Short mmCIF file of C-alpha atoms and ligand atoms in Angstrom, two decimals:
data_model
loop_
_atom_site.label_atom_id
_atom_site.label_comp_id
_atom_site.label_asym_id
_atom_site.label_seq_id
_atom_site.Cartn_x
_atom_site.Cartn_y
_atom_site.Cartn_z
CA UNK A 1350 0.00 0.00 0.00
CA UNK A 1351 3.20 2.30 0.46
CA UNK A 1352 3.29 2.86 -3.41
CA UNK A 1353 0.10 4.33 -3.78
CA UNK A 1354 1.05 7.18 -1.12
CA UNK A 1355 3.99 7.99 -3.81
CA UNK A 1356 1.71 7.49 -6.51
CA UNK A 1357 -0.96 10.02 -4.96
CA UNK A 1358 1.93 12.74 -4.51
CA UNK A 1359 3.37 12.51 -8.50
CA UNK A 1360 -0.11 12.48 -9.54
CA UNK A 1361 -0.44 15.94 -7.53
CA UNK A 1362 2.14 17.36 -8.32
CA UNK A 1363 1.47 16.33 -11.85
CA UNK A 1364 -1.80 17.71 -12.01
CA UNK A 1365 -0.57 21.63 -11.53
CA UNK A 1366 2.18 21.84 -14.01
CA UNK A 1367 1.22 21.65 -17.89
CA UNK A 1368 2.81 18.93 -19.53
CA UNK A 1369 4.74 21.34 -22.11
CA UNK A 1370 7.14 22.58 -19.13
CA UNK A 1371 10.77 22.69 -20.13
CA UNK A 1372 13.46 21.09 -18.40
CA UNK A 1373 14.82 23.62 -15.98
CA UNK A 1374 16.14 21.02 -13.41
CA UNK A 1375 17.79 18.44 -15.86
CA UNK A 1376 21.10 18.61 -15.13
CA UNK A 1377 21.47 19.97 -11.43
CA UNK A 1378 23.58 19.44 -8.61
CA UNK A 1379 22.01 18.70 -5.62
CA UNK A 1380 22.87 18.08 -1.93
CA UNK A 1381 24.96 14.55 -1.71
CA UNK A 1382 26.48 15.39 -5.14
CA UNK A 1383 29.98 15.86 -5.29
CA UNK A 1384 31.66 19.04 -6.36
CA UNK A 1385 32.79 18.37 -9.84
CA UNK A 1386 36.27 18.27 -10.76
CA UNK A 1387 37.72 21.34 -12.95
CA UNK A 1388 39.81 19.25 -15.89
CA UNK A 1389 40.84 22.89 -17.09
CA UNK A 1390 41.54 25.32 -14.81
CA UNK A 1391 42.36 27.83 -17.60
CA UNK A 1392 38.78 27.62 -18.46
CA UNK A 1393 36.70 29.63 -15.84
CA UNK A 1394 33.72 28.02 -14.69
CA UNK A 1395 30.33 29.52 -13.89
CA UNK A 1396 28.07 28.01 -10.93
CA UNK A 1397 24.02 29.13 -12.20
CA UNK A 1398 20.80 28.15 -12.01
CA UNK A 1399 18.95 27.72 -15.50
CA UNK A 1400 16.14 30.31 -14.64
CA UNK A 1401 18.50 32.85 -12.65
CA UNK A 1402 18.10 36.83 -14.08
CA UNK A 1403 21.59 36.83 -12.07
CA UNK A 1404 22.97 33.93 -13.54
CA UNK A 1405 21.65 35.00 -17.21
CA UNK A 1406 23.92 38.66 -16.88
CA UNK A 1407 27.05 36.45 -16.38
CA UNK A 1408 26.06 33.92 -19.66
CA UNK A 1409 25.00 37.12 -22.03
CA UNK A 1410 28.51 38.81 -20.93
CA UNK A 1411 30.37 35.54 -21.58
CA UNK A 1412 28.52 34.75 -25.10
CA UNK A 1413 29.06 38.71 -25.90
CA UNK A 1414 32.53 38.46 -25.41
CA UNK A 1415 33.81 34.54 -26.54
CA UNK A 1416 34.55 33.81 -23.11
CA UNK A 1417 35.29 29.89 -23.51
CA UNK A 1418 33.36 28.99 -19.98
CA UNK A 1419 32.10 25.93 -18.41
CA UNK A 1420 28.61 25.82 -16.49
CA UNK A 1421 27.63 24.07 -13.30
CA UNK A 1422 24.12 24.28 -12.86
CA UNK A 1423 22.89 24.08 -8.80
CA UNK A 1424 19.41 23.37 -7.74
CA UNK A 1425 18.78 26.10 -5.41
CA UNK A 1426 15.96 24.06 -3.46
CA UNK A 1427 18.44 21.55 -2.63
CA UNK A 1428 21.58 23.08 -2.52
CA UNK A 1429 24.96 20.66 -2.69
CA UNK A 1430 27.03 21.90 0.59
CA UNK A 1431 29.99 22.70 -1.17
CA UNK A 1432 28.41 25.51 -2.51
CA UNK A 1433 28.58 27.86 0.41
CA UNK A 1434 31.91 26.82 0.81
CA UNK A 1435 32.26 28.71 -2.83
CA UNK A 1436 29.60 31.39 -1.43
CA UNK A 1437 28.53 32.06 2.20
CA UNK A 1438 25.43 33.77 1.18
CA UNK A 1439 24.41 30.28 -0.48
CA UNK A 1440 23.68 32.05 -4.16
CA UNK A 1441 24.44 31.62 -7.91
CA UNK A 1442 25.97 32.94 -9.87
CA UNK A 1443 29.85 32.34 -8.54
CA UNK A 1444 32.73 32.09 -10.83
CA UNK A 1445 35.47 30.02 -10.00
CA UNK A 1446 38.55 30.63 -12.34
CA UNK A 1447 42.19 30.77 -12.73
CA UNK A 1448 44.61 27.72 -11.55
CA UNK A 1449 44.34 28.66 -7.75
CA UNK A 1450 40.33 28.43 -7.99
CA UNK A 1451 39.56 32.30 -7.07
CA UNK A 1452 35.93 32.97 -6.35
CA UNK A 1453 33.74 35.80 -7.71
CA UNK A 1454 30.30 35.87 -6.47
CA UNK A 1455 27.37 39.45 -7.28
CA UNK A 1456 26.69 38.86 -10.96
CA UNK A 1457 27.51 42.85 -11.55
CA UNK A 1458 31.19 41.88 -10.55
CA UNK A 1459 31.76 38.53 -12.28
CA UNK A 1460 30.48 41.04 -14.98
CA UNK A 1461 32.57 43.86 -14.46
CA UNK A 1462 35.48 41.80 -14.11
CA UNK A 1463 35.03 39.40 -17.48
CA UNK A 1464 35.16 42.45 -19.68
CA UNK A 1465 37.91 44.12 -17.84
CA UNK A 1466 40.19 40.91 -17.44
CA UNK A 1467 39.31 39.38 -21.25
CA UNK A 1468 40.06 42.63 -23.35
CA UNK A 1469 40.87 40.66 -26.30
CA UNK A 1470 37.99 38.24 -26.93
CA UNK A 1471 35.13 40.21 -27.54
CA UNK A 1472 34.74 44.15 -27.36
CA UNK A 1473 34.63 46.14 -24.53
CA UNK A 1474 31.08 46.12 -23.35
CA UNK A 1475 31.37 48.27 -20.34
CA UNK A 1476 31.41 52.57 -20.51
CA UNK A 1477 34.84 53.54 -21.04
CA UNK A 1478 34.22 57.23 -19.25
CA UNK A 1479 34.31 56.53 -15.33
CA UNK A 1480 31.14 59.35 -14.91
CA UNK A 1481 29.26 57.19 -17.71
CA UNK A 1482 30.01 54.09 -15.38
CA UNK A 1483 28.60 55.20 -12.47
CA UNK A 1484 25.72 56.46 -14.17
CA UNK A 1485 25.10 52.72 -15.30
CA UNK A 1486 25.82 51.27 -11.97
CA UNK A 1487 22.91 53.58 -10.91
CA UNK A 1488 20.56 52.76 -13.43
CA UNK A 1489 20.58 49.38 -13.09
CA UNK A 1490 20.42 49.49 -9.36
CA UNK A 1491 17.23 51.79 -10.21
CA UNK A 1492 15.99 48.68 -12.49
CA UNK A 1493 17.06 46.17 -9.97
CA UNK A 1494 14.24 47.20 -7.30
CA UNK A 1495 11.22 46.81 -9.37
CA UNK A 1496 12.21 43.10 -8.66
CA UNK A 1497 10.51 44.11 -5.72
CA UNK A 1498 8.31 46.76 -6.25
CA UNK A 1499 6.67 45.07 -8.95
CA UNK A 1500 6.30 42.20 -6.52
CA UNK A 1501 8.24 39.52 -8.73
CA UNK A 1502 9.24 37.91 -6.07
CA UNK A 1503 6.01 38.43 -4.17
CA UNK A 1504 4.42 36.67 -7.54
CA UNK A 1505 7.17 33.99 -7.35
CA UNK A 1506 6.38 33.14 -3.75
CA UNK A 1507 2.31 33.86 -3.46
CA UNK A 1508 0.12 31.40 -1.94
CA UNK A 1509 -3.13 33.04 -3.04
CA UNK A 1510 -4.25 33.64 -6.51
CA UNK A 1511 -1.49 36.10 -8.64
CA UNK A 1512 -4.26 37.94 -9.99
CA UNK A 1513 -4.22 39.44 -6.37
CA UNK A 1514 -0.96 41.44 -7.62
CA UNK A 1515 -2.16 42.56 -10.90
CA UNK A 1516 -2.94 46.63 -10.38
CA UNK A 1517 0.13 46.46 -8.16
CA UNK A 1518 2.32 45.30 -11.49
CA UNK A 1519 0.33 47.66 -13.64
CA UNK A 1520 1.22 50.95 -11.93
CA UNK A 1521 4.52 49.53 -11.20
CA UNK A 1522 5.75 48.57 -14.84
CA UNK A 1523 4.35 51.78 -15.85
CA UNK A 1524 6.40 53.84 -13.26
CA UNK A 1525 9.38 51.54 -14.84
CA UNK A 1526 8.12 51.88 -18.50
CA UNK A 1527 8.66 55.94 -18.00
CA UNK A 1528 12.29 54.79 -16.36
CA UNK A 1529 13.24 53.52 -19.31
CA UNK A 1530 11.83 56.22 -21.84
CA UNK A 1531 14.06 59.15 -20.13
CA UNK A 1532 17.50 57.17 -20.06
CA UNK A 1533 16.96 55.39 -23.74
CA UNK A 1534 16.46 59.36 -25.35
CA UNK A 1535 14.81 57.29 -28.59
CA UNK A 1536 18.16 55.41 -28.82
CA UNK A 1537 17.80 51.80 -29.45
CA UNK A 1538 19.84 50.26 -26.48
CA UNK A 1539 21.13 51.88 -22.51
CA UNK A 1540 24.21 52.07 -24.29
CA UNK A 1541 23.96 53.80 -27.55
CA UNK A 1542 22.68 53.08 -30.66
CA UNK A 1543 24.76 50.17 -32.32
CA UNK A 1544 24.38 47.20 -30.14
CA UNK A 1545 23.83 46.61 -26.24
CA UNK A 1546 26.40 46.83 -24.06
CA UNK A 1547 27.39 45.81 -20.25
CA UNK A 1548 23.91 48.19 -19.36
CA UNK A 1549 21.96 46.53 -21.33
CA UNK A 1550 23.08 42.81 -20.26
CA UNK A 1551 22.44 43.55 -16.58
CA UNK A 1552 19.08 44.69 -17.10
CA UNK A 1553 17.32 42.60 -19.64
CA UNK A 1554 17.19 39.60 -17.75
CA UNK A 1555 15.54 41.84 -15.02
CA UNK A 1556 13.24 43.60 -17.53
CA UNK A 1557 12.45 39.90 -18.85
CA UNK A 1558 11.34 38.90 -15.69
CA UNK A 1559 9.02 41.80 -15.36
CA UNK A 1560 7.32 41.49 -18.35
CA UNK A 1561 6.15 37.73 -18.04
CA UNK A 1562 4.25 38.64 -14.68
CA UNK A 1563 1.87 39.91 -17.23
CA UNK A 1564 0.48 37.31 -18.42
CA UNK A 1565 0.74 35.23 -15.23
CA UNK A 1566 -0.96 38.10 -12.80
CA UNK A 1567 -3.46 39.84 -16.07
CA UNK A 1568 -5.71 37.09 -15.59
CA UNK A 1569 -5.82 36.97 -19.45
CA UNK A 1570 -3.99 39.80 -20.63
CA UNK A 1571 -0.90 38.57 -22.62
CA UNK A 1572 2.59 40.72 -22.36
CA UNK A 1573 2.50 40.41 -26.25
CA UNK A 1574 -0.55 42.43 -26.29
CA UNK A 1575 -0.45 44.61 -23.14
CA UNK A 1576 3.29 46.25 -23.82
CA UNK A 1577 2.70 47.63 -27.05
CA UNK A 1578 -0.57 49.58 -26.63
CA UNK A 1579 0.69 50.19 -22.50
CA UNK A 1580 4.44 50.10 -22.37
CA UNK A 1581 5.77 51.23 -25.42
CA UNK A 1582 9.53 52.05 -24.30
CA UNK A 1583 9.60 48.84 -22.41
CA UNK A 1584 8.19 47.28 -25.57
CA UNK A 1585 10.34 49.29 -28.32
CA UNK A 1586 13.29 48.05 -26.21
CA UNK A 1587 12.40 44.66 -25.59
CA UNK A 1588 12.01 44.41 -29.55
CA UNK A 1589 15.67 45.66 -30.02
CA UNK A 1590 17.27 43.42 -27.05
CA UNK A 1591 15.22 40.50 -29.08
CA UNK A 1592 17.39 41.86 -32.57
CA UNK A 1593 20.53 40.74 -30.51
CA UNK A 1594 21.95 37.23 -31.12
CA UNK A 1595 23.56 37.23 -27.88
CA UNK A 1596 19.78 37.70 -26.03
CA UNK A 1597 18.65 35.19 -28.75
CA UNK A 1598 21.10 32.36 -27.94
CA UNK A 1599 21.53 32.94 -23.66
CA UNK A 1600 17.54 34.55 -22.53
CA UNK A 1601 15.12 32.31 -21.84
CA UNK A 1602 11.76 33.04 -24.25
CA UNK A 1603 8.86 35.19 -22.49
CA UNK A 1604 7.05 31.20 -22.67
CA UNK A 1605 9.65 29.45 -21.14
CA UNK A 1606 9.57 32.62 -18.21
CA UNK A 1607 5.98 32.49 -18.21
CA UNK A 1608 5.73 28.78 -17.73
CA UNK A 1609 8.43 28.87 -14.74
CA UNK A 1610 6.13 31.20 -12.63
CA UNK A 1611 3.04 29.03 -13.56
CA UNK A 1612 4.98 26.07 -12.19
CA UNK A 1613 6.77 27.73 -9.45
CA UNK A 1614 3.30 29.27 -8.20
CA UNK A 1615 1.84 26.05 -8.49
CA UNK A 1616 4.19 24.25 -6.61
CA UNK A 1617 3.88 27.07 -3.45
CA UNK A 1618 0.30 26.21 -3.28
CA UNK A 1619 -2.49 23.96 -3.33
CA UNK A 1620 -2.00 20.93 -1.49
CA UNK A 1621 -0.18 19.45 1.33
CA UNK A 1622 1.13 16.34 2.35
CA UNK A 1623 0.90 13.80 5.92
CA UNK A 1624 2.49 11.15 5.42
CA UNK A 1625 1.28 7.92 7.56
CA UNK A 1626 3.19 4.88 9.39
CA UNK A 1627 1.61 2.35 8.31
CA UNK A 1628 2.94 -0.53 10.73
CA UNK A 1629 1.66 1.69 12.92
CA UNK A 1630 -1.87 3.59 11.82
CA UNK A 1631 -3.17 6.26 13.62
CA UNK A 1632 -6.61 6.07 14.90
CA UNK A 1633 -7.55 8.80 12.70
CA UNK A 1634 -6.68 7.21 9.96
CA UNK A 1635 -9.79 4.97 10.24
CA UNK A 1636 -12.52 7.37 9.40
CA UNK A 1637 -10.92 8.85 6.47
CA UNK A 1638 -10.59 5.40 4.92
CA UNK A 1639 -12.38 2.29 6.22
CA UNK A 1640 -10.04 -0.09 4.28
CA UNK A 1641 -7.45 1.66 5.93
CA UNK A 1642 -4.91 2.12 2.85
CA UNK A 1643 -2.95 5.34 1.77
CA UNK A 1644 -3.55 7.67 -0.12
CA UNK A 1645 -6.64 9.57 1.21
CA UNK A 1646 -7.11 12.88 -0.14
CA UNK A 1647 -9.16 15.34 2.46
CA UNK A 1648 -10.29 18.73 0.92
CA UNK A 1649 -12.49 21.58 1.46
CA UNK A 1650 -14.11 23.05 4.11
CA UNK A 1651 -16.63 20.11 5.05
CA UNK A 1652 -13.42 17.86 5.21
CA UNK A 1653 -14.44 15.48 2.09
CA UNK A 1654 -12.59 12.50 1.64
CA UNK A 1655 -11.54 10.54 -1.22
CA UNK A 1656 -9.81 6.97 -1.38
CA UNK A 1657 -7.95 4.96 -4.05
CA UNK A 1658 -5.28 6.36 -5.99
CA UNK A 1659 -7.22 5.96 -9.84
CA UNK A 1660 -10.57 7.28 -8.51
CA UNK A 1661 -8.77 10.45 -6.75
CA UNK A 1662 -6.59 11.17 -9.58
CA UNK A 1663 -9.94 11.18 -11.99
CA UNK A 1664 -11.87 13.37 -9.73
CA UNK A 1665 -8.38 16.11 -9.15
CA UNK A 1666 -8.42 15.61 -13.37
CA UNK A 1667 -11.74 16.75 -13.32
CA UNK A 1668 -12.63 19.11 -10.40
CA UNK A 1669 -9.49 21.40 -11.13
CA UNK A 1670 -10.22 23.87 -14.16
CA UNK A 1671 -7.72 23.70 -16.39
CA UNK A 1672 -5.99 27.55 -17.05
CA UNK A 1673 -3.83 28.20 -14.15
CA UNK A 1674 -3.59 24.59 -12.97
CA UNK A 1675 -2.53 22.49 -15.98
CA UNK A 1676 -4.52 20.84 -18.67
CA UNK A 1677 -7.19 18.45 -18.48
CA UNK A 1678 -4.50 15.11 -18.35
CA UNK A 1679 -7.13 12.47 -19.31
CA UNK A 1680 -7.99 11.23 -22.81
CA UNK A 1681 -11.31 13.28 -24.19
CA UNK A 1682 -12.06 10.71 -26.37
CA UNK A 1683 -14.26 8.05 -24.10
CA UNK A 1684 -12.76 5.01 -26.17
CA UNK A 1685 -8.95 6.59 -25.73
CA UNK A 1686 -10.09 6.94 -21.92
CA UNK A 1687 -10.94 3.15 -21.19
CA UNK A 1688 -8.07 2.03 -23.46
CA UNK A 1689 -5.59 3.87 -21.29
CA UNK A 1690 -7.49 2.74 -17.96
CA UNK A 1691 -7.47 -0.98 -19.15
CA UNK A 1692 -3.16 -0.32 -20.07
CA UNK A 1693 -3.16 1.09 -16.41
CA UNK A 1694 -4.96 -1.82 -14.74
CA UNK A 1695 -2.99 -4.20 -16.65
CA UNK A 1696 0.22 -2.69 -15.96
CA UNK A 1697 -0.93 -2.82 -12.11
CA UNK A 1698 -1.34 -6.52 -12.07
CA UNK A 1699 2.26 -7.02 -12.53
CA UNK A 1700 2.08 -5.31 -9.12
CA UNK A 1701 1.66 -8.55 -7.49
CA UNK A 1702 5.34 -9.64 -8.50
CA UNK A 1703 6.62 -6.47 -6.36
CA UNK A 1704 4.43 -7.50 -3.23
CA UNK A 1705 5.60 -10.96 -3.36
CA UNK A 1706 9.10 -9.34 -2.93
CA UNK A 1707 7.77 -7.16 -0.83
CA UNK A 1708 6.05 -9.50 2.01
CA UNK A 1709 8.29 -12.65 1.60
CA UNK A 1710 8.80 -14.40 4.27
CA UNK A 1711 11.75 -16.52 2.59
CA UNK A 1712 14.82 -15.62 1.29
CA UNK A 1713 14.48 -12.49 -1.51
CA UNK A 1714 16.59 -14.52 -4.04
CA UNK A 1715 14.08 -17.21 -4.57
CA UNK A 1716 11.91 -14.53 -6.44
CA UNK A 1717 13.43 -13.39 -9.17
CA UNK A 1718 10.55 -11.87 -11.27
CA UNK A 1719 11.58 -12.43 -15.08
CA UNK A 1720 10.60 -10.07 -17.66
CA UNK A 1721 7.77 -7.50 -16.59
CA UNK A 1722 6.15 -5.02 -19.17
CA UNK A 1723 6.49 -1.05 -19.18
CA UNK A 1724 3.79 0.77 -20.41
CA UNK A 1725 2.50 4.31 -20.87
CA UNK A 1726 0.16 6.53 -19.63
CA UNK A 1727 3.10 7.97 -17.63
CA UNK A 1728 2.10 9.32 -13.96
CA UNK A 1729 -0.16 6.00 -13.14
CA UNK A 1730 2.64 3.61 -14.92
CA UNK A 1731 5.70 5.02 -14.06
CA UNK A 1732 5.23 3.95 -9.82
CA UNK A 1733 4.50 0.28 -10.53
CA UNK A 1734 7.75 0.35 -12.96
CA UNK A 1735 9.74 1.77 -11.22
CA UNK A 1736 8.87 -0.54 -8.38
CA UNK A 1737 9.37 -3.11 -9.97
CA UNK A 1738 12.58 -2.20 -11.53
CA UNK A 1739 13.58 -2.48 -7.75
CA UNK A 1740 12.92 -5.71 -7.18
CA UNK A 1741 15.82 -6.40 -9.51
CA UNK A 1742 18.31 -5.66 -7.04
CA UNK A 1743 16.82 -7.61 -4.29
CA UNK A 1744 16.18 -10.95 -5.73
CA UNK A 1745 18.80 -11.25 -8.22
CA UNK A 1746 21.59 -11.97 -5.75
CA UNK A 1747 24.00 -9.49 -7.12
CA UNK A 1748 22.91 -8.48 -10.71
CA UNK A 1749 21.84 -4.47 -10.16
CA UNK A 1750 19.18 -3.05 -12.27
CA UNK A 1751 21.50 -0.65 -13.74
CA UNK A 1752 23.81 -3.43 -15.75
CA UNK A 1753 20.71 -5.62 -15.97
CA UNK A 1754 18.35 -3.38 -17.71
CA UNK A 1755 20.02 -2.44 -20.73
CA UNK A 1756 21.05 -6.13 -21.58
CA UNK A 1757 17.58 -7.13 -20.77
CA UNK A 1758 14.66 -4.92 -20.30
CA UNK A 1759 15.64 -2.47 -23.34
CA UNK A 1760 12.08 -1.32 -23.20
CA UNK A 1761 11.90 -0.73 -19.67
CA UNK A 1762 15.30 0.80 -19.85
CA UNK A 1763 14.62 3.10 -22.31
CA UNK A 1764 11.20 4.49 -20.71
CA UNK A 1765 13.10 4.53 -17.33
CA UNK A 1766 15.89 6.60 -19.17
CA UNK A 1767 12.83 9.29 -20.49
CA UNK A 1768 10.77 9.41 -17.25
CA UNK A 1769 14.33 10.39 -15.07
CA UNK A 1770 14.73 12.79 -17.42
CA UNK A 1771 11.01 14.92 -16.52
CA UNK A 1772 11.56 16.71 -13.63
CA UNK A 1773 7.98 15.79 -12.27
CA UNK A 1774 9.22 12.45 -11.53
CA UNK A 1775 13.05 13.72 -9.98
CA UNK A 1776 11.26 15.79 -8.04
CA UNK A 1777 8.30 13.49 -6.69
CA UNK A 1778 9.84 9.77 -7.05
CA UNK A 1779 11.93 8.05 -4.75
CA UNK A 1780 15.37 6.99 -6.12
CA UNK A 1781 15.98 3.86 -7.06
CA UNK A 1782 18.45 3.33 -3.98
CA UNK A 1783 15.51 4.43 -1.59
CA UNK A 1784 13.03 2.05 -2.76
CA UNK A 1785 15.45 -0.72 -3.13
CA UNK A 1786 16.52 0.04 0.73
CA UNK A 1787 12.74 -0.28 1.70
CA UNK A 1788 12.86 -3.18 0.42
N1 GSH B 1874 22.83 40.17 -5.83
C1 GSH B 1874 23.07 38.82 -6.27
C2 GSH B 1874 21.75 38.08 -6.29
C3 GSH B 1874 21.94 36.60 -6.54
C4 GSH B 1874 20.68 35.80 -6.23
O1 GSH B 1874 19.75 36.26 -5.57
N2 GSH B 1874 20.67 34.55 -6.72
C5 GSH B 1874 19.55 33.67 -6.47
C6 GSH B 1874 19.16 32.95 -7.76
S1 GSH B 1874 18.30 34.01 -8.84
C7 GSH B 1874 19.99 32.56 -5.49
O2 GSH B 1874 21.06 32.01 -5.61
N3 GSH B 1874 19.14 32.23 -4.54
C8 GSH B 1874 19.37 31.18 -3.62
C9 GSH B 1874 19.08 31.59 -2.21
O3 GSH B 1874 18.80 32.77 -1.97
O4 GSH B 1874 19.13 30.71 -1.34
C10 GSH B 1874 23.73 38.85 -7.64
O5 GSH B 1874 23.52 39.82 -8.39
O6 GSH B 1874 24.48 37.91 -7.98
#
C-alpha cells in the first residue's frame, strides 16, 4: 500500500504543471552530489541556475565576449554543501577561475570583471568614461528594485491567486516603463545606438522577468498584447534586445519565463502532504478510509474524503479547471479513456510480482521476477515500474538493475531513461536506492 502514497503525490504534483514545461532542473547538482572536478583550470567556470536573471547577466557577458566557460548548474531548493563553501550567502551565480580556484560571487562583478580581465575576446562592453560608469551602476540598481516593487518575487512566492498582484504590477511597470523612456532618449539600447552593451546585459534579464508577470498576474492579458498599446519604451526596447543574437542564444523566451512562474506558483500552493506509518496507523486514519490504505485525499471546508489512488486522480483531473492549474491530463475521447485505464490496470497486475518481494517471508533470491512489461500513460505507470525495476536488485543476488536493464529490459530501460529525465518524476519519485533500501 506504500506505493500508492507515492503514486498520490506525482499524480499531484502532476496535475498543476502543464505537460509542455521545459526542463529547468535536468542537469542539477544537488545536496549529496559531489563538487565536480575542474579538468581545465584555464577555463573559468560559472556556478548558475537555469532560470537565474543573475545567472543570465554572467552567460550574455560571456557569449558577448567569446569567453570559452564551463557551467555548473545548482538546484537552489536543494543546494549541494559545497556551494557555500564557494559562497557564504548560499547564491548563484559564482565564478570560479584561474589555476588557484579564485571565487567571484554578485553577478555585476563577475560582470565587471570578465570584460575588464578578457580585453581581447570580444569588445569592450562596459562605458569607457568613469562618470558614464557610475551612471550605469545607478541605473541598473534603479531597475534592480522593481524586482521588488513590482512584486516579482512576491508573484514567485504567493500562496493566493497572482491575480491578487495585478494593479500592483500595472502601476509599477508603468512607473518603470517611463524609467526607461528618459534614459533610452529614442536610442535603441542603454548604451547607444549600435548594439547593447554591459547596461543593457544587466538589465534585460531583469526587464524579462518583469514582463512575463503579465500574463501570469493579467488574468488573461498577454505581455505580447499589453506592452505595445501600454508600455511602449519597455516594448520598443524589448524588440531591439530581441534583434541581438547574444539575447537570442543565452535569454530564456517570455514562454519558457511564463511557464516557470506558472509552475513555481503552483508548486507554493495547493495541497499538502501527511504522510502515515503504516505498521503503525493512527486512529484517525480509520474514518478517512475504512479499508485503511494510503492515499486519502481530504479537501475543502466540510473535510471530504476521497480513497484509491485511480478514482482520486480522476476526480483532481476533473474538479481542477484547467488555465492556471494544468490541462485536463485524461484522454477526451471516451474510447482513448478506457483504453488507457485498461493499459493502467494491466500494468498494475504485474504489481503482485513487487508485493511478493515485498512481504516474503523466505529468502528475496528465490523470487526473481523475469521479464515485466512497461507501459505508458506515464504518472499512473511510471510507480509500478519503477517498483518493480527495484525488485531487480533484491532478488537477483548481485545483478543491479543498472547493468541488468540495458542487456535485458531495453524497453523498460529506455522508458526509465525518459521518465528520469522529466523533472515531475526527480522531483516526486523516490530513487531507485531508496526504494530498493525499503525493500
Ligand atoms: N545580488 C546577487 C543576487 C543573486 C541571487 O539572488 N541569486 C539567487 C538565484 S536568482 C539565489 O542564488 N538564490 C538562492 C538563495 O537565496 O538561497 C547577484 O547579483 O548575484
Amino acid at each position: 500500500m506504500l506505493n500508492k502514497l507515492w503514486f498520490l503525490g506525482l499524480v499531484i504534483k502532476t496535475w498543476v504543471i502543464h505537460p509542455s514545461y521545459f526542463n529547468f532542473l535536468s542537469g542539477t547538482l544537488k545536496k549529496g552530489d559531489p563538487k565536480p572536478h575542474r579538468p581545465n583550470k584555464q577555463v573559468p567556470r560559472l556556478y548558475n541556475f537555469s532560470m537565474s536573471p543573475y545567472g543570465e547577466r554572467v552567460r550574455l557577458v560571456m557569449k558577448a565576449k567569446n569567453i570559452e566557460h564551463e557551467i555548473v548548474n545548482v538546484h537552489l531548493g536543494n543546494k549541494p554543501d559545497w556551494l557555500t563553501t564557494l559562497n557564504p550567502a548560499g547564491k548563484i551565480p559564482v565564478l570560479e577561475w584561474d589555476r588557484d580556484d579564485k571565487i567571484i560571487c554578485e553577478s555585476d562583478v563577475i560582470c565587471e570583471f570578465l570584460d575588464n580581465d578578457y580585453p581581447n575576446t570580444g569588445p569592450q562592453l562596459g562605458a569607457t568614461d568613469p562618470h558614464q560608469r557610475e551612471k550605469d551602476r545607478e541605473f541598473a540598481t534603479g531597475v534592480d528594485e522593481y524586482m521588488e516593487t513590482c512584486g516579482f518575487h512576491v508573484v514567485l512566492h504567493t500562496k493566493d491567486s497572482p491575480t491578487k498582484h495585478w494593479q500592483t504590477i500595472q502601476t509599477e511597470l508603468k512607473k518603470l516603463d517611463k524609467f526607461i523612456a528618459n534614459r533610452m532618449d529614442n536610442k535603441k539600447f542603454l548604451s547607444g545606438d549600435v548594439s547593447p552593451g554591459l547596461i543593457d546585459y544587466m538589465v534585460w534579464p531583469i526587464i524579462g522577468r518583469l514582463i512575463a508577470t503579465i500574463d501570469v498576474t493579467s488574468g488573461g492579458v498577454s505581455a505580447e498584447d499589453y506592452l505595445p498599446k501600454e508600455l511602449p519604451a519597455i516594448h520598443d526596447y524589448r524588440r531591439h534586445m530581441l534583434g541581438d543574437s547574444v539575447v537570442r542564444d543565452v535569454s530564456p523566451t517570455l514562454d519558457q519565463l511564463v511557464a516557470f512562474l506558472r509552475i513555481v506558483i503552483a508548486y507554493n500552493k495547493l495541497h499538502e502532504i501527511i504522510n502515515v506509518h503504516l505498521g503503525e496507523k493512527r486512529e484517525w486514519l480509520a474514518p478517512l478510509s475504512h479499508t485503511g490504505a494510503v492515499p486519502v485525499i481530504q479537501w475543502d471546508r466540510d473535510d471530504k474524503t476521497l480513497s484509491e489512488s485511480l478514482v482520486i486522480c480522476d476526480y483532481l483531473d476533473e474538479y481542477y479547471p484547467t488555465d492556471s492549474n494544468g490541462p485536463q491530463l485524461g484522454a477526451t475521447d471516451p474510447y482513448q479513456w478506457a483504453k488507457d485505464r485498461e493499459f493502467v490496470c494491466n500494468v498494475g497486475d504485474y504489481m503482485s510480482v513487487y508485493k511478493q518481494v515485498l512481504h516474503s517471508k523466505e529468502g528475496p533470491i528465490s523470487q526473481w521476477p523475469g521479464d515485466v512489461c512497461p507501459g505508458l500513460t506515464d504518472y499512473m505507470v511510471w510507480p509500478i515500474v519503477e517498483r518493480l525495476i527495484s525488485t531487480i536488485d533484491v532478488t537477483s543476488s548481485g545483478v543491479s538493475a543498472e547493468d541488468y536493464m540495458p542487456k535485458e529490459l531495453s524497453a523498460i530501460h529506455d522508458y526509465r531513461r525518459h521518465m528520469l529525465g522529466d523533472i515531475v518524476v526527480s522531483d516526486v519519485s523516490p530513487i531507485h536506492e531508496q526504494v530498493v533500501q525499503h525493500k
